[in-house]
Amino acid sequence: MGRSQHKSCAPSDLPFDSWADIPWSQYEKQIKKLQRRIAKAIRERKFGKARALQNLLTRSLAARALAVKRVTTNKGAKTPGVDRVRWTTHKQKMKALKKLLQRRNYHPLPLRRIYIPKRNGKLRPLGIPTMLDRAMQALYLLALLPVSEEEAYPHAYGFRPYRSVADAIERCFKVLSRSSSPEWILEGDIVGCFDNIDHDCLLRNVFMDRKMLEKWLKSGFIDGRSLQPTLAGTPQGATTRTPETGPETGRASRQTRALPGAGPGPVRSFRRMTIGRSKRS
């Protein structure tokens, strides 16, 4: 499909005529620069400045374009929400850029509840937001990531964009390879962390627009034909799910390090406890 077919779909306030004309590398550099400034403000405890920079980022055209690109190119792009709308054409994506500026009248729709099988034979519930809600979450995620990275526990490696399994292996090797290393390894997990985390706790601790966060948390979900309220937890399938809970799991990680014999290694908080002996010669 040629560019000329998309010329008429651009809102008048955009500096480009079609989706294919967007300068992605330039926009990515702009957002990374803003994210570094947000991280620096958080590091220096200049929270007012950090909030102002977050607001600047979420209103920028660069961030809006990257948010729409993210939700239209990831694995869930073909799965619609309750409105059954998907953004598949250049025209729909261009219109979405303008919709992301309309914050005052924005109200997220309920999630569409679906179930996928787990290894143990049970079903895992997923909450599928609409494309607009996903894009709005992706937009605010760009402003939230530098905060969650700056505040994260130094030796947490899961669900972090600049950490990998190799980093976790390296840390384990450094902690467990010495003659004075702890002999026992304690592994923990949290029962239904995302399903049961307290909304008020998130609203108090997540460094972002609280009104917007509350709208997402209280949007409810549709299971079959019935609308159900969301009284606690964050849905699996939401774009901002992990950074939202990052501050709380980080605090839990720091608290578990104070346990007798925990040693200097990374320890998570508990739902299921597994104790094993480290194999050192």
Short mmCIF file of C-alpha atoms in Angstrom, two decimals:
data_model
loop_
_atom_site.label_atom_id
_atom_site.label_comp_id
_atom_site.label_asym_id
_atom_site.label_seq_id
_atom_site.Cartn_x
_atom_site.Cartn_y
_atom_site.Cartn_z
CA MET A 1 0.00 0.00 0.00
CA GLY A 2 1.66 3.23 -1.13
CA ARG A 3 2.20 6.36 0.94
CA SER A 4 -0.08 8.46 -1.23
CA GLN A 5 -3.06 6.48 0.00
CA HIS A 6 -2.43 7.70 3.57
CA LYS A 7 -1.91 11.41 2.90
CA SER A 8 -5.38 12.46 3.95
CA CYS A 9 -5.46 10.56 7.25
CA ALA A 10 -3.07 12.76 9.26
CA PRO A 11 -4.57 15.16 11.80
CA SER A 12 -3.71 18.75 10.91
CA ASP A 13 -1.43 19.30 13.93
CA LEU A 14 1.02 16.53 13.01
CA PRO A 15 4.35 17.37 11.32
CA PHE A 16 4.17 14.35 9.01
CA ASP A 17 1.66 13.19 6.43
CA SER A 18 1.56 9.45 7.02
CA TRP A 19 2.52 6.75 9.49
CA ALA A 20 5.36 5.72 7.19
CA ASP A 21 6.92 9.21 7.47
CA ILE A 22 7.45 9.12 11.26
CA PRO A 23 11.14 9.65 12.20
CA TRP A 24 11.39 6.75 14.65
CA SER A 25 15.09 7.00 15.48
CA GLN A 26 14.73 10.71 16.23
CA TYR A 27 11.72 10.10 18.48
CA GLU A 28 13.47 7.29 20.34
CA LYS A 29 16.43 9.59 21.08
CA GLN A 30 14.09 12.31 22.36
CA ILE A 31 12.33 9.93 24.74
CA LYS A 32 15.57 8.37 26.02
CA LYS A 33 16.88 11.87 26.77
CA LEU A 34 13.74 12.72 28.74
CA GLN A 35 13.88 9.40 30.57
CA ARG A 36 17.48 10.08 31.62
CA ARG A 37 16.40 13.47 32.97
CA ILE A 38 13.55 11.86 34.92
CA ALA A 39 15.91 9.27 36.39
CA LYS A 40 18.39 11.98 37.38
CA ALA A 41 15.65 14.03 39.07
CA ILE A 42 14.52 10.96 41.05
CA ARG A 43 18.12 10.18 42.01
CA GLU A 44 18.55 13.75 43.29
CA ARG A 45 15.14 13.52 45.07
CA LYS A 46 13.76 16.42 43.00
CA PHE A 47 10.29 14.92 42.77
CA GLY A 48 8.53 18.05 41.52
CA LYS A 49 10.93 18.28 38.60
CA ALA A 50 10.49 14.56 37.89
CA ARG A 51 6.69 14.95 37.72
CA ALA A 52 7.01 17.94 35.40
CA LEU A 53 9.28 15.93 33.11
CA GLN A 54 6.87 12.99 33.18
CA ASN A 55 4.06 15.31 32.14
CA LEU A 56 6.23 16.71 29.34
CA LEU A 57 7.01 13.20 28.12
CA THR A 58 3.44 11.88 28.13
CA ARG A 59 2.22 14.89 26.15
CA SER A 60 4.96 14.69 23.54
CA LEU A 61 4.23 13.48 20.03
CA ALA A 62 7.30 11.25 20.15
CA ALA A 63 5.97 9.32 23.16
CA ARG A 64 2.49 9.02 21.67
CA ALA A 65 3.91 7.63 18.43
CA LEU A 66 6.11 5.10 20.25
CA ALA A 67 3.16 4.01 22.43
CA VAL A 68 0.96 3.35 19.40
CA LYS A 69 3.83 1.55 17.67
CA ARG A 70 4.34 -0.69 20.69
CA VAL A 71 0.73 -1.86 20.97
CA THR A 72 0.34 -2.37 17.21
CA THR A 73 3.51 -4.43 16.74
CA ASN A 74 3.61 -6.69 19.81
CA LYS A 75 2.20 -10.20 20.08
CA GLY A 76 -1.15 -9.03 21.43
CA ALA A 77 -1.83 -6.57 18.61
CA LYS A 78 -4.30 -8.95 16.96
CA THR A 79 -6.29 -9.54 20.16
CA PRO A 80 -9.06 -6.95 20.62
CA GLY A 81 -10.61 -5.75 23.86
CA VAL A 82 -14.30 -5.51 24.70
CA ASP A 83 -14.90 -3.02 21.86
CA ARG A 84 -13.50 -5.55 19.33
CA VAL A 85 -11.41 -2.78 17.73
CA ARG A 86 -7.94 -3.38 16.34
CA TRP A 87 -5.58 -0.79 14.87
CA THR A 88 -4.38 -2.42 11.67
CA THR A 89 -4.30 0.43 9.14
CA HIS A 90 -2.16 3.57 8.92
CA LYS A 91 -5.30 5.67 9.18
CA GLN A 92 -6.32 4.08 12.49
CA LYS A 93 -2.81 4.55 13.93
CA MET A 94 -2.69 8.20 12.92
CA LYS A 95 -6.07 8.86 14.54
CA ALA A 96 -4.82 7.13 17.69
CA LEU A 97 -2.04 9.74 18.05
CA LYS A 98 -4.68 12.42 18.48
CA LYS A 99 -6.83 10.31 20.83
CA LEU A 100 -3.91 9.97 23.25
CA LEU A 101 -4.03 13.73 23.88
CA GLN A 102 -7.66 13.64 25.01
CA ARG A 103 -7.00 12.97 28.71
CA ARG A 104 -9.82 14.93 30.32
CA ASN A 105 -12.60 12.85 28.80
CA TYR A 106 -10.66 9.60 28.80
CA HIS A 107 -12.36 6.70 30.60
CA PRO A 108 -10.95 3.18 30.17
CA LEU A 109 -13.35 0.43 29.18
CA PRO A 110 -13.61 -2.78 31.23
CA LEU A 111 -11.11 -5.53 30.48
CA ARG A 112 -12.15 -8.54 28.44
CA ARG A 113 -11.60 -11.62 30.61
CA ILE A 114 -10.25 -14.71 28.84
CA TYR A 115 -8.68 -17.88 30.23
CA ILE A 116 -5.57 -19.74 29.09
CA PRO A 117 -4.45 -23.18 30.31
CA LYS A 118 -1.62 -23.52 32.84
CA ARG A 119 0.84 -26.41 33.05
CA ASN A 120 -0.91 -27.83 36.09
CA GLY A 121 -4.20 -28.09 34.21
CA LYS A 122 -5.79 -25.05 35.80
CA LEU A 123 -6.83 -21.92 33.92
CA ARG A 124 -5.04 -18.58 34.17
CA PRO A 125 -7.28 -15.49 33.82
CA LEU A 126 -6.10 -12.71 31.51
CA GLY A 127 -7.52 -9.20 31.31
CA ILE A 128 -7.39 -7.77 27.79
CA PRO A 129 -7.65 -3.95 27.57
CA THR A 130 -8.87 -2.15 24.46
CA MET A 131 -6.28 -0.84 22.00
CA LEU A 132 -6.77 2.73 23.24
CA ASP A 133 -6.32 1.68 26.87
CA ARG A 134 -3.21 -0.33 25.96
CA ALA A 135 -1.74 2.64 24.12
CA MET A 136 -2.49 5.00 27.02
CA GLN A 137 -0.81 2.56 29.42
CA ALA A 138 2.20 2.23 27.09
CA LEU A 139 2.44 6.03 26.99
CA TYR A 140 2.56 6.37 30.78
CA LEU A 141 4.89 3.39 30.99
CA LEU A 142 7.53 5.41 29.11
CA ALA A 143 7.41 7.96 31.95
CA LEU A 144 7.24 5.34 34.72
CA LEU A 145 10.13 3.10 33.61
CA PRO A 146 12.98 5.49 34.57
CA VAL A 147 11.43 5.84 38.03
CA SER A 148 10.99 2.11 38.59
CA GLU A 149 14.53 1.43 37.33
CA GLU A 150 16.00 4.11 39.59
CA GLU A 151 14.10 2.86 42.65
CA ALA A 152 14.40 -0.87 41.97
CA TYR A 153 16.30 -3.25 44.23
CA PRO A 154 19.84 -3.40 42.73
CA HIS A 155 19.85 -7.18 42.48
CA ALA A 156 16.37 -7.70 41.02
CA TYR A 157 16.53 -9.05 37.48
CA GLY A 158 13.00 -10.07 36.48
CA PHE A 159 10.86 -7.96 34.15
CA ARG A 160 13.49 -5.25 33.78
CA PRO A 161 14.32 -3.95 30.28
CA TYR A 162 18.08 -3.66 30.81
CA ARG A 163 18.62 -6.86 32.84
CA SER A 164 18.91 -10.44 31.63
CA VAL A 165 19.27 -14.01 32.89
CA ALA A 166 23.03 -13.67 32.31
CA ASP A 167 23.14 -10.80 34.83
CA ALA A 168 21.36 -12.93 37.43
CA ILE A 169 23.74 -15.87 36.80
CA GLU A 170 26.75 -13.58 37.19
CA ARG A 171 25.44 -12.26 40.51
CA CYS A 172 24.73 -15.77 41.81
CA PHE A 173 28.23 -16.86 40.86
CA LYS A 174 29.82 -13.93 42.69
CA VAL A 175 27.72 -14.54 45.81
CA LEU A 176 28.03 -18.34 45.95
CA SER A 177 31.56 -19.05 44.68
CA ARG A 178 33.51 -17.85 47.70
CA SER A 179 34.53 -20.08 50.59
CA SER A 180 32.62 -17.79 52.95
CA SER A 181 29.44 -17.88 50.83
CA PRO A 182 26.12 -18.92 52.40
CA GLU A 183 25.64 -22.68 52.31
CA TRP A 184 21.87 -22.59 52.01
CA ILE A 185 19.75 -21.01 49.29
CA LEU A 186 16.28 -19.72 50.10
CA GLU A 187 13.84 -19.18 47.25
CA GLY A 188 10.49 -17.51 47.80
CA ASP A 189 7.47 -16.43 45.80
CA ILE A 190 4.38 -14.35 46.58
CA VAL A 191 0.93 -15.94 46.55
CA GLY A 192 -1.23 -14.21 43.94
CA CYS A 193 0.91 -11.06 44.05
CA PHE A 194 -0.65 -9.38 41.04
CA ASP A 195 -4.15 -10.67 41.84
CA ASN A 196 -4.26 -9.39 45.42
CA ILE A 197 -2.02 -6.33 45.67
CA ASP A 198 -3.80 -3.47 47.40
CA HIS A 199 -4.98 -0.61 45.17
CA ASP A 200 -4.54 2.03 47.86
CA CYS A 201 -0.96 0.90 48.35
CA LEU A 202 -0.27 1.29 44.63
CA LEU A 203 -1.90 4.72 44.52
CA ARG A 204 0.26 5.86 47.44
CA ASN A 205 3.55 4.54 46.08
CA VAL A 206 3.54 4.45 42.27
CA PHE A 207 5.11 7.65 40.97
CA MET A 208 2.68 8.62 38.21
CA ASP A 209 -0.62 10.42 37.57
CA ARG A 210 -2.79 8.97 40.36
CA LYS A 211 -6.10 9.78 38.69
CA MET A 212 -5.06 7.89 35.58
CA LEU A 213 -3.76 4.94 37.60
CA GLU A 214 -6.98 4.77 39.61
CA LYS A 215 -9.04 4.71 36.41
CA TRP A 216 -7.13 1.65 35.20
CA LEU A 217 -7.27 -0.12 38.56
CA LYS A 218 -11.03 0.41 38.93
CA SER A 219 -12.07 -0.23 35.32
CA GLY A 220 -13.53 -3.69 36.06
CA PHE A 221 -13.72 -6.61 33.66
CA ILE A 222 -16.34 -8.42 31.61
CA ASP A 223 -16.49 -12.17 32.13
CA GLY A 224 -18.95 -13.69 29.71
CA ARG A 225 -21.73 -11.12 29.74
CA SER A 226 -21.40 -9.84 33.29
CA LEU A 227 -19.46 -6.78 34.41
CA GLN A 228 -17.34 -7.44 37.50
CA PRO A 229 -15.59 -4.83 39.68
CA THR A 230 -11.85 -4.91 40.32
CA LEU A 231 -11.46 -4.41 44.06
CA ALA A 232 -7.80 -5.46 44.28
CA GLY A 233 -4.95 -6.63 42.09
CA THR A 234 -3.69 -5.70 38.65
CA PRO A 235 -4.73 -7.74 35.61
CA GLN A 236 -2.33 -10.01 33.81
CA GLY A 237 -2.23 -8.55 30.32
CA ALA A 238 -1.98 -4.89 31.34
CA THR A 239 0.97 -2.99 29.84
CA THR A 240 1.99 -1.27 33.09
CA ARG A 241 1.48 -4.26 35.36
CA THR A 242 5.08 -5.00 36.42
CA PRO A 243 6.36 -1.41 36.90
CA GLU A 244 3.25 -0.66 38.99
CA THR A 245 4.13 -3.37 41.50
CA GLY A 246 7.88 -2.73 41.32
CA PRO A 247 8.08 -0.38 44.34
CA GLU A 248 6.27 -2.88 46.58
CA THR A 249 8.22 -5.96 45.52
CA GLY A 250 11.43 -3.95 45.86
CA ARG A 251 10.57 -3.09 49.43
CA ALA A 252 9.74 -6.74 50.15
CA SER A 253 13.09 -7.81 48.71
CA ARG A 254 14.97 -5.40 50.95
CA GLN A 255 13.04 -6.59 54.01
CA THR A 256 13.81 -10.26 53.35
CA ARG A 257 17.52 -9.50 53.21
CA ALA A 258 17.30 -8.74 56.93
CA LEU A 259 16.38 -12.35 57.73
CA PRO A 260 19.02 -14.19 59.78
CA GLY A 261 21.48 -15.93 57.46
CA ALA A 262 20.05 -14.34 54.33
CA GLY A 263 23.51 -13.20 53.26
CA PRO A 264 24.26 -10.68 50.53
CA GLY A 265 22.48 -12.46 47.69
CA PRO A 266 19.14 -11.61 46.07
CA VAL A 267 16.16 -12.97 48.01
CA ARG A 268 12.50 -12.57 47.09
CA SER A 269 9.54 -12.48 49.44
CA PHE A 270 7.55 -15.59 50.09
CA ARG A 271 4.51 -17.50 49.05
CA ARG A 272 6.16 -20.87 48.48
CA MET A 273 9.47 -21.56 50.17
CA THR A 274 12.13 -23.80 48.67
CA ILE A 275 15.34 -24.54 50.59
CA GLY A 276 18.32 -26.10 48.87
CA ARG A 277 22.00 -26.55 49.57
CA SER A 278 24.47 -24.79 47.31
CA LYS A 279 26.92 -27.15 45.60
CA ARG A 280 30.41 -25.86 46.36
CA SER A 281 33.56 -27.89 46.35
#
